[in-house]
Tab-separated table of C-alpha atoms in Angstrom:
chain	number	residue	atom	x	y	z
A	1	UNK	CA	38.716	25.249	56.995
A	2	UNK	CA	36.284	24.307	54.239
A	3	UNK	CA	37.708	21.663	51.898
A	4	UNK	CA	36.857	21.282	48.179
A	5	UNK	CA	36.266	17.556	47.526
A	6	UNK	CA	34.740	17.768	44.014
A	7	UNK	CA	38.040	18.143	42.066
A	8	UNK	CA	39.446	15.152	43.916
A	9	UNK	CA	36.398	13.030	43.083
A	10	UNK	CA	36.590	14.003	39.408
A	11	UNK	CA	40.282	13.126	39.311
A	12	UNK	CA	39.526	9.721	40.789
A	13	UNK	CA	36.732	9.134	38.245
A	14	UNK	CA	38.965	10.050	35.319
A	15	UNK	CA	41.662	7.730	36.654
A	16	UNK	CA	39.200	4.827	36.807
A	17	UNK	CA	37.935	5.538	33.287
A	18	UNK	CA	41.476	5.724	31.967
A	19	UNK	CA	42.230	2.293	33.423
A	20	UNK	CA	38.964	0.816	32.203
A	21	UNK	CA	38.910	-0.913	28.834
A	22	UNK	CA	37.181	0.780	25.895
A	23	UNK	CA	35.152	-2.396	25.345
A	24	UNK	CA	33.754	-2.154	28.865
A	25	UNK	CA	32.690	1.453	28.346
A	26	UNK	CA	31.233	0.643	24.923
A	27	UNK	CA	29.271	-2.299	26.320
A	28	UNK	CA	27.996	-0.110	29.150
A	29	UNK	CA	26.760	2.579	26.762
A	30	UNK	CA	25.271	0.093	24.277
A	31	UNK	CA	23.322	-1.634	27.028
A	32	UNK	CA	21.557	1.657	27.710
A	33	UNK	CA	20.947	2.706	24.123
A	34	UNK	CA	18.209	1.424	21.814
A	35	UNK	CA	19.376	0.458	18.332
A	36	UNK	CA	17.125	1.916	15.639
A	37	UNK	CA	17.378	0.441	12.155
A	38	UNK	CA	17.212	3.108	9.455
A	39	UNK	CA	14.702	0.901	7.568
A	40	UNK	CA	11.627	-0.701	9.119
A	41	UNK	CA	9.301	-3.097	7.300
A	42	UNK	CA	5.604	-3.356	8.242
A	43	UNK	CA	2.751	-5.617	7.175
A	44	UNK	CA	-0.743	-4.281	6.455
A	45	UNK	CA	-1.608	-4.301	10.184
A	46	UNK	CA	1.399	-2.029	10.753
A	47	UNK	CA	3.300	-4.661	12.707
A	48	UNK	CA	7.075	-4.411	12.372
A	49	UNK	CA	8.230	-7.640	10.771
A	50	UNK	CA	10.744	-9.027	8.301
A	51	UNK	CA	8.590	-12.043	7.477
A	52	UNK	CA	5.674	-11.121	5.214
A	53	UNK	CA	2.689	-13.335	4.374
A	54	UNK	CA	1.767	-13.827	0.686
A	55	UNK	CA	-0.931	-11.477	-0.684
A	56	UNK	CA	-0.226	-8.954	2.068
A	57	UNK	CA	1.079	-5.417	1.438
A	58	UNK	CA	4.588	-4.372	2.419
A	59	UNK	CA	5.035	-0.916	3.948
A	60	UNK	CA	8.459	0.626	4.489
A	61	UNK	CA	9.655	3.408	6.797
A	62	UNK	CA	13.080	5.055	6.486
A	63	UNK	CA	14.736	7.386	8.994
A	64	UNK	CA	18.082	9.091	9.428
A	65	UNK	CA	17.746	10.930	6.097
A	66	UNK	CA	18.413	14.533	5.121
A	67	UNK	CA	15.207	16.587	5.604
A	68	UNK	CA	13.677	17.653	2.315
A	69	UNK	CA	15.828	15.393	0.129
A	70	UNK	CA	14.333	12.929	-2.360
A	71	UNK	CA	15.082	9.188	-2.195
A	72	UNK	CA	14.513	6.059	-4.259
A	73	UNK	CA	13.174	3.130	-2.233
A	74	UNK	CA	13.379	-0.146	-4.171
A	75	UNK	CA	12.195	-3.675	-3.481
A	76	UNK	CA	14.528	-6.154	-5.213
A	77	UNK	CA	14.693	-9.925	-5.463
A	78	UNK	CA	17.691	-12.197	-4.892
A	79	UNK	CA	18.823	-11.666	-8.482
A	80	UNK	CA	18.887	-7.893	-8.063
A	81	UNK	CA	15.755	-7.377	-10.187
A	82	UNK	CA	13.541	-4.451	-9.159
A	83	UNK	CA	10.076	-5.668	-8.187
A	84	UNK	CA	8.652	-2.253	-7.415
A	85	UNK	CA	9.870	1.116	-6.223
A	86	UNK	CA	8.836	4.532	-4.972
A	87	UNK	CA	10.404	7.950	-4.703
A	88	UNK	CA	9.615	9.988	-1.636
A	89	UNK	CA	10.741	13.127	0.144
A	90	UNK	CA	12.105	12.958	3.684
A	91	UNK	CA	10.095	15.124	6.060
A	92	UNK	CA	11.419	17.811	8.384
A	93	UNK	CA	12.653	15.058	10.735
A	94	UNK	CA	14.517	13.174	8.004
A	95	UNK	CA	11.886	10.413	7.904
A	96	UNK	CA	9.917	8.723	5.139
A	97	UNK	CA	6.867	7.552	7.095
A	98	UNK	CA	5.441	4.049	6.480
A	99	UNK	CA	4.574	3.901	2.773
A	100	UNK	CA	3.160	1.079	0.626
A	101	UNK	CA	5.862	-0.472	-1.548
A	102	UNK	CA	4.801	-3.978	-2.662
A	103	UNK	CA	1.196	-5.121	-3.128
A	104	UNK	CA	0.130	-8.760	-3.628
A	105	UNK	CA	3.365	-10.079	-2.147
A	106	UNK	CA	4.619	-13.435	-3.410
A	107	UNK	CA	2.701	-13.592	-6.684
A	108	UNK	CA	4.610	-14.219	-9.887
A	109	UNK	CA	3.529	-13.411	-13.430
A	110	UNK	CA	3.391	-16.753	-15.252
A	111	UNK	CA	2.378	-17.521	-18.824
A	112	UNK	CA	-0.950	-19.330	-19.227
A	113	UNK	CA	-3.254	-20.104	-22.154
A	114	UNK	CA	-6.292	-17.839	-22.501
A	115	UNK	CA	-9.058	-17.500	-25.127
A	116	UNK	CA	-7.031	-14.723	-26.756
A	117	UNK	CA	-3.703	-16.550	-26.640
A	118	UNK	CA	-0.941	-16.842	-24.076
A	119	UNK	CA	-0.985	-14.249	-21.317
A	120	UNK	CA	0.885	-13.668	-18.101
A	121	UNK	CA	-1.249	-14.206	-15.009
A	122	UNK	CA	-0.389	-13.750	-11.316
A	123	UNK	CA	0.153	-17.122	-9.653
A	124	UNK	CA	1.096	-17.621	-6.015
A	125	UNK	CA	4.561	-19.115	-5.698
A	126	UNK	CA	4.904	-22.195	-3.535
A	127	UNK	CA	6.280	-22.124	-0.017
A	128	UNK	CA	9.417	-23.855	-1.291
A	129	UNK	CA	9.953	-21.298	-4.077
A	130	UNK	CA	9.507	-18.309	-1.785
A	131	UNK	CA	11.585	-19.845	0.978
A	132	UNK	CA	14.629	-20.273	-1.252
A	133	UNK	CA	15.390	-16.564	-1.519
A	134	UNK	CA	15.494	-13.341	0.420
A	135	UNK	CA	14.316	-9.943	-0.759
A	136	UNK	CA	15.894	-6.570	-0.072
A	137	UNK	CA	14.749	-3.002	0.510
A	138	UNK	CA	17.316	-0.570	-0.874
A	139	UNK	CA	17.307	3.181	-0.220
A	140	UNK	CA	19.471	5.608	-2.194
A	141	UNK	CA	19.547	9.392	-2.367
A	142	UNK	CA	18.642	11.175	-5.583
A	143	UNK	CA	20.861	14.107	-4.545
A	144	UNK	CA	24.273	13.892	-6.237
A	145	UNK	CA	25.906	15.544	-3.219
A	146	UNK	CA	24.589	12.956	-0.753
A	147	UNK	CA	26.091	9.512	-0.419
A	148	UNK	CA	23.233	7.660	1.274
A	149	UNK	CA	22.651	3.947	0.728
A	150	UNK	CA	20.728	1.701	3.137
A	151	UNK	CA	19.466	-1.866	2.709
A	152	UNK	CA	17.403	-4.363	4.698
A	153	UNK	CA	16.606	-8.021	3.997
A	154	UNK	CA	13.134	-9.545	4.420
A	155	UNK	CA	11.405	-12.833	3.571
A	156	UNK	CA	8.018	-14.027	2.301
A	157	UNK	CA	6.787	-17.006	4.307
A	158	UNK	CA	3.693	-19.135	4.786
A	159	UNK	CA	4.355	-19.373	8.540
A	160	UNK	CA	3.747	-23.100	8.364
A	161	UNK	CA	5.938	-23.728	11.407
A	162	UNK	CA	3.376	-22.267	13.818
A	163	UNK	CA	0.128	-23.643	15.225
A	164	UNK	CA	-2.081	-22.090	12.579
A	165	UNK	CA	-0.760	-19.660	9.956
A	166	UNK	CA	-2.607	-16.552	8.891
A	167	UNK	CA	-5.193	-17.479	6.217
A	168	UNK	CA	-4.206	-16.311	2.717
A	169	UNK	CA	-7.479	-15.016	1.218
A	170	UNK	CA	-7.547	-14.284	-2.517
A	171	UNK	CA	-10.131	-12.757	-4.844
A	172	UNK	CA	-9.691	-14.047	-8.360
A	173	UNK	CA	-11.014	-15.418	-11.598
A	174	UNK	CA	-11.109	-18.793	-13.306
A	175	UNK	CA	-9.253	-18.993	-16.605
A	176	UNK	CA	-11.692	-20.439	-19.152
A	177	UNK	CA	-8.927	-22.214	-21.106
A	178	UNK	CA	-6.494	-23.516	-18.516
A	179	UNK	CA	-9.177	-23.959	-15.839
A	180	UNK	CA	-6.801	-22.492	-13.271
A	181	UNK	CA	-7.514	-19.933	-10.574
A	182	UNK	CA	-5.554	-16.691	-10.716
A	183	UNK	CA	-5.491	-13.586	-8.560
A	184	UNK	CA	-7.424	-10.569	-9.800
A	185	UNK	CA	-7.868	-7.079	-8.358
A	186	UNK	CA	-10.212	-5.676	-10.992
A	187	UNK	CA	-13.667	-6.942	-11.983
A	188	UNK	CA	-16.389	-5.705	-14.299
A	189	UNK	CA	-20.070	-5.759	-13.391
A	190	UNK	CA	-21.452	-9.151	-14.371
A	191	UNK	CA	-18.185	-10.996	-13.632
A	192	UNK	CA	-18.229	-13.954	-11.283
A	193	UNK	CA	-16.164	-13.089	-8.216
A	194	UNK	CA	-14.209	-16.172	-7.198
A	195	UNK	CA	-12.677	-16.671	-3.753
A	196	UNK	CA	-9.898	-19.015	-2.710
A	197	UNK	CA	-8.065	-19.658	0.556
A	198	UNK	CA	-4.600	-21.221	0.489
A	199	UNK	CA	-5.216	-24.764	1.868
A	200	UNK	CA	-2.054	-24.909	3.981
A	201	UNK	CA	-3.283	-21.968	6.044
A	202	UNK	CA	-6.542	-23.565	7.217
A	203	UNK	CA	-5.619	-26.191	9.737
A	204	UNK	CA	-6.725	-27.008	13.273
A	205	UNK	CA	-3.794	-28.510	15.205
A	206	UNK	CA	-2.996	-31.303	15.135
A	207	UNK	CA	-5.272	-31.996	12.131
A	208	UNK	CA	-6.842	-29.878	9.346
A	209	UNK	CA	-10.167	-28.151	9.969
A	210	UNK	CA	-13.123	-30.367	9.088
A	211	UNK	CA	-13.659	-29.954	5.302
A	212	UNK	CA	-17.416	-29.664	5.920
A	213	UNK	CA	-17.058	-26.907	8.511
A	214	UNK	CA	-18.806	-23.724	7.322
A	215	UNK	CA	-16.927	-20.430	7.601
A	216	UNK	CA	-18.478	-16.967	7.232
A	217	UNK	CA	-17.212	-14.704	4.444
A	218	UNK	CA	-18.038	-10.996	4.167
A	219	UNK	CA	-17.630	-8.415	1.410
A	220	UNK	CA	-17.106	-4.973	2.967
A	221	UNK	CA	-16.453	-1.554	1.405
A	222	UNK	CA	-12.754	-0.786	1.259
A	223	UNK	CA	-11.487	1.464	4.053
A	224	UNK	CA	-8.274	3.459	3.813
A	225	UNK	CA	-7.455	2.510	7.405
A	226	UNK	CA	-6.243	-0.973	8.381
A	227	UNK	CA	-8.929	-3.139	9.953
A	228	UNK	CA	-7.996	-3.339	13.627
A	229	UNK	CA	-7.947	-6.544	15.631
A	230	UNK	CA	-11.279	-6.940	17.430
A	231	UNK	CA	-13.305	-4.864	14.955
A	232	UNK	CA	-16.988	-5.776	14.700
A	233	UNK	CA	-17.547	-6.699	11.047
A	234	UNK	CA	-21.024	-5.113	11.180
A	235	UNK	CA	-19.296	-1.758	11.782
A	236	UNK	CA	-17.550	-2.160	8.400
A	237	UNK	CA	-20.907	-1.962	6.569
A	238	UNK	CA	-20.820	-5.377	4.821
A	239	UNK	CA	-22.603	-5.460	1.478
A	240	UNK	CA	-22.807	-9.258	1.353
A	241	UNK	CA	-22.074	-12.294	3.506
A	242	UNK	CA	-22.219	-16.018	2.888
A	243	UNK	CA	-21.011	-19.218	4.515
A	244	UNK	CA	-18.773	-21.638	2.595
A	245	UNK	CA	-17.303	-24.946	3.638
A	246	UNK	CA	-13.556	-25.358	4.043
A	247	UNK	CA	-13.616	-27.777	1.107
A	248	UNK	CA	-15.186	-25.131	-1.130
A	249	UNK	CA	-12.806	-22.380	-0.055
A	250	UNK	CA	-9.668	-24.463	-0.500
A	251	UNK	CA	-10.640	-26.180	-3.769
A	252	UNK	CA	-8.097	-25.661	-6.598
A	253	UNK	CA	-10.553	-23.378	-8.392
A	254	UNK	CA	-11.980	-21.722	-5.281
A	255	UNK	CA	-15.683	-20.891	-4.997
A	256	UNK	CA	-18.036	-18.248	-6.421
A	257	UNK	CA	-20.438	-16.171	-4.382
A	258	UNK	CA	-24.160	-16.792	-4.613
A	259	UNK	CA	-27.301	-14.688	-4.420
A	260	UNK	CA	-26.962	-11.136	-5.702
A	261	UNK	CA	-23.213	-11.622	-6.034
A	262	UNK	CA	-23.337	-14.722	-8.244
A	263	UNK	CA	-22.551	-12.088	-10.849
A	264	UNK	CA	-21.264	-8.764	-9.573
A	265	UNK	CA	-24.249	-6.374	-9.531
A	266	UNK	CA	-24.309	-3.741	-12.268
A	267	UNK	CA	-25.687	-0.979	-10.045
A	268	UNK	CA	-24.347	2.349	-8.852
A	269	UNK	CA	-24.003	0.905	-5.343
A	270	UNK	CA	-21.157	-1.315	-6.545
A	271	UNK	CA	-19.792	0.018	-9.814
A	272	UNK	CA	-16.837	2.307	-9.362
A	273	UNK	CA	-16.284	1.091	-5.793
A	274	UNK	CA	-13.579	-0.857	-3.954
A	275	UNK	CA	-14.054	-3.737	-1.509
A	276	UNK	CA	-12.270	-6.074	0.888
A	277	UNK	CA	-13.079	-9.705	1.710
A	278	UNK	CA	-13.011	-10.945	5.311
A	279	UNK	CA	-12.852	-14.633	6.246
A	280	UNK	CA	-14.387	-15.030	9.730
A	281	UNK	CA	-12.914	-18.398	10.721
A	282	UNK	CA	-14.562	-18.627	14.145
A	283	UNK	CA	-17.893	-17.185	12.906
A	284	UNK	CA	-18.270	-14.663	15.716
A	285	UNK	CA	-18.779	-11.540	13.597
A	286	UNK	CA	-15.480	-10.094	14.858
A	287	UNK	CA	-12.235	-9.683	12.928
A	288	UNK	CA	-9.808	-11.553	15.176
A	289	UNK	CA	-6.150	-11.724	14.183
A	290	UNK	CA	-5.051	-14.356	16.730
A	291	UNK	CA	-6.614	-16.692	19.220
A	292	UNK	CA	-6.606	-14.988	22.607
A	293	UNK	CA	-3.588	-15.890	24.718
A	294	UNK	CA	-1.550	-17.315	21.831
A	295	UNK	CA	1.311	-16.012	19.718
A	296	UNK	CA	1.145	-18.440	16.806
A	297	UNK	CA	-2.529	-19.335	16.373
A	298	UNK	CA	-4.011	-17.060	13.713
A	299	UNK	CA	-7.765	-16.934	13.117
A	300	UNK	CA	-9.329	-14.641	10.534
A	301	UNK	CA	-7.991	-13.563	7.152
A	302	UNK	CA	-8.606	-10.617	4.844
A	303	UNK	CA	-7.930	-9.726	1.221
A	304	UNK	CA	-7.503	-5.956	1.234
A	305	UNK	CA	-6.529	-4.767	4.708
A	306	UNK	CA	-5.963	-1.031	4.369
A	307	UNK	CA	-5.764	-1.402	0.595
A	308	UNK	CA	-8.351	-2.433	-1.985
A	309	UNK	CA	-8.918	-6.190	-2.092
A	310	UNK	CA	-10.677	-5.769	-5.422
A	311	UNK	CA	-12.484	-3.070	-7.381
A	312	UNK	CA	-15.591	-3.098	-9.537
A	313	UNK	CA	-15.124	-1.109	-12.719
A	314	UNK	CA	-17.562	1.607	-13.638
A	315	UNK	CA	-19.502	1.798	-16.917
A	316	UNK	CA	-17.383	1.384	-20.034
A	317	UNK	CA	-15.860	4.642	-21.232
A	318	UNK	CA	-14.120	4.841	-24.576
A	319	UNK	CA	-11.391	7.442	-24.532
A	320	UNK	CA	-9.070	8.656	-27.234
A	321	UNK	CA	-6.794	10.846	-25.145
A	322	UNK	CA	-6.387	11.651	-21.457
A	323	UNK	CA	-8.518	10.184	-18.683
A	324	UNK	CA	-9.912	13.059	-16.605
A	325	UNK	CA	-10.711	12.272	-12.979
A	326	UNK	CA	-10.590	13.678	-9.470
A	327	UNK	CA	-7.407	12.923	-7.534
A	328	UNK	CA	-6.545	15.826	-5.175
A	329	UNK	CA	-8.059	15.230	-1.727
A	330	UNK	CA	-7.875	16.959	1.652
A	331	UNK	CA	-8.015	13.602	3.443
A	332	UNK	CA	-11.278	14.323	5.253
A	333	UNK	CA	-13.273	11.394	3.916
A	334	UNK	CA	-16.089	9.504	5.583
A	335	UNK	CA	-18.650	6.781	5.014
A	336	UNK	CA	-21.920	7.889	3.441
A	337	UNK	CA	-24.995	5.856	2.504
A	338	UNK	CA	-23.784	5.813	-1.116
A	339	UNK	CA	-20.184	4.951	-0.247
A	340	UNK	CA	-17.142	6.948	0.809
A	341	UNK	CA	-16.852	10.714	0.450
A	342	UNK	CA	-13.179	10.921	-0.548
A	343	UNK	CA	-12.677	14.583	0.345
A	344	UNK	CA	-11.914	15.840	-3.152
A	345	UNK	CA	-11.104	19.551	-2.897
A	346	UNK	CA	-10.546	22.528	-5.177
A	347	UNK	CA	-8.361	24.614	-2.836
A	348	UNK	CA	-5.603	23.882	-0.337
A	349	UNK	CA	-4.164	26.295	2.213
A	350	UNK	CA	-0.432	26.838	2.018
A	351	UNK	CA	0.061	25.792	5.658
A	352	UNK	CA	-1.977	22.612	5.174
A	353	UNK	CA	-4.344	23.456	8.017
A	354	UNK	CA	-7.360	22.463	5.909
A	355	UNK	CA	-6.058	18.928	5.301
A	356	UNK	CA	-6.195	15.821	7.424
A	357	UNK	CA	-2.963	14.720	9.064
A	358	UNK	CA	-2.013	11.573	7.135
A	359	UNK	CA	-2.841	8.238	8.745
A	360	UNK	CA	0.161	6.773	10.507
A	361	UNK	CA	0.528	4.055	7.867
A	362	UNK	CA	0.899	6.479	4.982
A	363	UNK	CA	3.071	9.425	4.096
A	364	UNK	CA	2.405	11.491	7.171
A	365	UNK	CA	1.902	15.206	7.347
A	366	UNK	CA	-0.428	17.950	6.254
A	367	UNK	CA	-0.631	18.614	2.547
A	368	UNK	CA	-2.298	17.682	-0.721
A	369	UNK	CA	-3.383	14.039	-0.719
A	370	UNK	CA	-3.893	11.867	-3.777
A	371	UNK	CA	-6.548	9.256	-4.421
A	372	UNK	CA	-6.016	7.898	-7.913
A	373	UNK	CA	-8.257	4.862	-7.830
A	374	UNK	CA	-10.785	5.850	-10.502
A	375	UNK	CA	-12.476	2.442	-10.824
A	376	UNK	CA	-13.494	3.244	-14.375
A	377	UNK	CA	-13.439	1.072	-17.469
A	378	UNK	CA	-11.712	2.937	-20.271
A	379	UNK	CA	-11.090	0.501	-23.088
A	380	UNK	CA	-7.495	-0.656	-23.453
A	381	UNK	CA	-5.067	1.707	-21.708
A	382	UNK	CA	-1.336	1.006	-21.649
A	383	UNK	CA	-0.313	-1.259	-18.804
A	384	UNK	CA	1.838	0.211	-16.021
A	385	UNK	CA	5.503	-0.708	-16.307
A	386	UNK	CA	5.891	-4.059	-14.573
A	387	UNK	CA	9.417	-4.091	-13.246
A	388	UNK	CA	10.058	-7.835	-12.971
A	389	UNK	CA	8.439	-11.242	-13.152
A	390	UNK	CA	6.793	-10.585	-9.792
A	391	UNK	CA	3.405	-8.914	-9.591
A	392	UNK	CA	4.699	-5.453	-8.745
A	393	UNK	CA	4.499	-2.185	-10.622
A	394	UNK	CA	4.437	1.584	-10.285
A	395	UNK	CA	3.416	4.749	-12.152
A	396	UNK	CA	4.924	8.245	-12.318
A	397	UNK	CA	3.108	11.117	-10.615
A	398	UNK	CA	3.719	14.763	-11.486
A	399	UNK	CA	2.348	18.033	-10.160
A	400	UNK	CA	2.200	20.422	-13.100
A	401	UNK	CA	1.100	23.994	-13.572
A	402	UNK	CA	-2.409	24.265	-15.023
A	403	UNK	CA	-0.923	26.042	-18.019
A	404	UNK	CA	1.276	23.036	-18.880
A	405	UNK	CA	0.677	21.753	-22.408
A	406	UNK	CA	-1.358	18.537	-22.581
A	407	UNK	CA	-0.641	17.870	-26.235
A	408	UNK	CA	0.289	14.257	-26.862
A	409	UNK	CA	4.070	13.911	-26.911
A	410	UNK	CA	4.739	16.884	-24.605
A	411	UNK	CA	7.490	16.273	-22.059
A	412	UNK	CA	6.181	16.049	-18.506
A	413	UNK	CA	8.404	18.504	-16.637
A	414	UNK	CA	7.889	18.876	-12.889
A	415	UNK	CA	6.607	22.358	-12.104
A	416	UNK	CA	8.751	24.872	-10.201
A	417	UNK	CA	11.112	22.289	-8.789
A	418	UNK	CA	8.372	19.950	-7.594
A	419	UNK	CA	9.932	16.538	-8.097
A	420	UNK	CA	8.365	13.678	-9.949
A	421	UNK	CA	7.345	10.759	-7.744
A	422	UNK	CA	7.246	7.050	-8.510
A	423	UNK	CA	4.197	5.540	-6.834
A	424	UNK	CA	3.608	1.778	-6.412
A	425	UNK	CA	0.171	0.617	-7.565
A	426	UNK	CA	-1.767	-2.598	-7.501
A	427	UNK	CA	-1.289	-4.488	-10.739
A	428	UNK	CA	-4.196	-4.697	-13.174
A	429	UNK	CA	-6.376	-2.003	-11.657
A	430	UNK	CA	-3.954	0.935	-11.652
A	431	UNK	CA	-4.812	2.067	-8.169
A	432	UNK	CA	-2.757	3.547	-5.404
A	433	UNK	CA	-3.071	2.884	-1.700
A	434	UNK	CA	-6.150	4.833	-0.699
A	435	UNK	CA	-4.637	8.255	-0.163
A	436	UNK	CA	-1.127	9.561	0.306
A	437	UNK	CA	0.375	12.981	0.924
A	438	UNK	CA	2.028	13.881	-2.357
A	439	UNK	CA	2.799	17.583	-1.812
A	440	UNK	CA	3.803	18.545	1.698
A	441	UNK	CA	3.114	21.988	3.095
A	442	UNK	CA	3.962	24.701	4.034
A	443	UNK	CA	5.028	25.852	0.591
A	444	UNK	CA	6.820	29.041	-0.380
A	445	UNK	CA	4.859	32.206	-1.086
A	446	UNK	CA	5.577	31.795	-4.797
A	447	UNK	CA	3.113	28.886	-4.933
A	448	UNK	CA	0.160	30.878	-3.563
A	449	UNK	CA	-2.788	31.800	-5.817
A	450	UNK	CA	-1.659	29.426	-8.535
A	451	UNK	CA	-3.499	26.572	-10.237
A	452	UNK	CA	-2.179	23.026	-10.549
A	453	UNK	CA	-3.015	19.614	-11.971
A	454	UNK	CA	-1.945	16.150	-10.856
A	455	UNK	CA	-0.758	14.016	-13.752
A	456	UNK	CA	-0.343	10.217	-13.679
A	457	UNK	CA	2.019	8.908	-16.349
A	458	UNK	CA	0.662	5.374	-16.560
A	459	UNK	CA	3.227	3.981	-19.006
A	460	UNK	CA	6.140	5.832	-17.362
A	461	UNK	CA	7.459	7.234	-20.641
A	462	UNK	CA	7.890	10.819	-19.397
A	463	UNK	CA	5.492	12.230	-21.977
A	464	UNK	CA	1.808	13.090	-22.259
A	465	UNK	CA	0.295	9.959	-23.808
A	466	UNK	CA	-3.156	8.693	-24.668
A	467	UNK	CA	-4.780	7.023	-21.658
A	468	UNK	CA	-2.605	8.766	-19.073
A	469	UNK	CA	-4.630	10.306	-16.214
A	470	UNK	CA	-4.990	13.916	-15.094
A	471	UNK	CA	-6.859	15.720	-12.345
A	472	UNK	CA	-8.029	18.912	-14.009
A	473	UNK	CA	-11.546	18.658	-12.561
A	474	UNK	CA	-13.228	20.545	-9.757
A	475	UNK	CA	-14.788	18.921	-6.704
A	476	UNK	CA	-18.030	18.290	-8.604
A	477	UNK	CA	-16.184	16.396	-11.338
A	478	UNK	CA	-16.611	19.015	-14.054
A	479	UNK	CA	-13.962	21.167	-15.736
A	480	UNK	CA	-11.950	23.036	-13.142
A	481	UNK	CA	-11.379	26.807	-13.054
A	482	UNK	CA	-8.598	27.737	-15.474
A	483	UNK	CA	-8.342	24.059	-16.329
A	484	UNK	CA	-7.003	23.237	-12.869
A	485	UNK	CA	-7.546	20.351	-10.497
A	486	UNK	CA	-6.826	22.508	-7.429
A	487	UNK	CA	-5.465	25.867	-6.303
A	488	UNK	CA	-3.028	26.776	-3.512
A	489	UNK	CA	-4.320	29.657	-1.360
A	490	UNK	CA	-2.861	31.585	1.577
């Protein structure tokens, strides 16, 4: 006779489980499951880390959210002060993809004497000052019906406990009154571009690098993609290179470039452009992050990896009202002999098929991208709202119907339920991080065959103000059809 053994085996298994402790079962399951933090912090090379190097850029990714909901992502100091923040929409998977949150990490606005009186300038805090506190990323839902609140702690360190820390490379200026060096992201043609490397990050174990050793320095056009380890610097189209001694680079006031860059050239090749600076410590023409075979021996440094290290302003433009510029991009940009073609577009398909999938270090997904780095000199615009004594700030970004009133004092209402975003920017040059997806697709049919503008509320007052920015231009940079910056099509 055929016997049925399966029920007996199941009964035996259940008996064993019933007699087994819950802790044992829990440990068994946990050992086979990977813990995923809802918040991940990345540096500019897109390495997951909770220890950031000064003057780097912090990117944050959040998961486990409600698809389509809006969230505030804040960077706060130990005292609970907001350094910078963004608002973003979770994608269809409930994820906010890696997004730039804090530029120029570790710099503090300090009061210094200038020819026009006392001003606040960005000064790098000491290792001791930064090491005394932790910083937090806080995520909260903007939906009243959702009780979501995440947080994650991170630190800013010099990595002085390793063989050789990552060089901290800084573009800056020399204050003519105090004589001190301070970080700067924005230069006018004719300015002297000054370069400084944090001395504690240039050492050759067990002693410092020879002060007379010459190290190669390159100025390269800014690229929206992070510079990968092992990249040939020649492939980055350098516009200038020069060798400086360690003593020059680490002097309290840094060093100025020579030749054609003794004063930043006032030509179309440079004005209105963005650049990065690469320090090639081993002079091999390759951007090397670490010495091969080591984990704690860093080699080359960069100011502006995946973000602008510095910009050169365009010709002076005096404006009395709004600043009109191109912002909306399809993401298909490439290097041309005259610089980057940023992919400015006049139309966008509703399904996003005519846009580039966002780079994996930005807001991912098909949709309208934004590049709001105009690199123009427009007199004295209002400064973005600096949230704390650290060098962090943000602006408000709206998508508005092309028929929206642009009269000064008009309230900036989001159009058709499109939420306002807060977008972190680099202090002093009002620029965002290359390009980001700001309006995800597909959109509803009600958005098709309609004209829109992108509006940047620089002073974050919620109103149309003088010196705010708007994209109401076509691809060629002239007045757009129906006063629009772009149109959604089927």
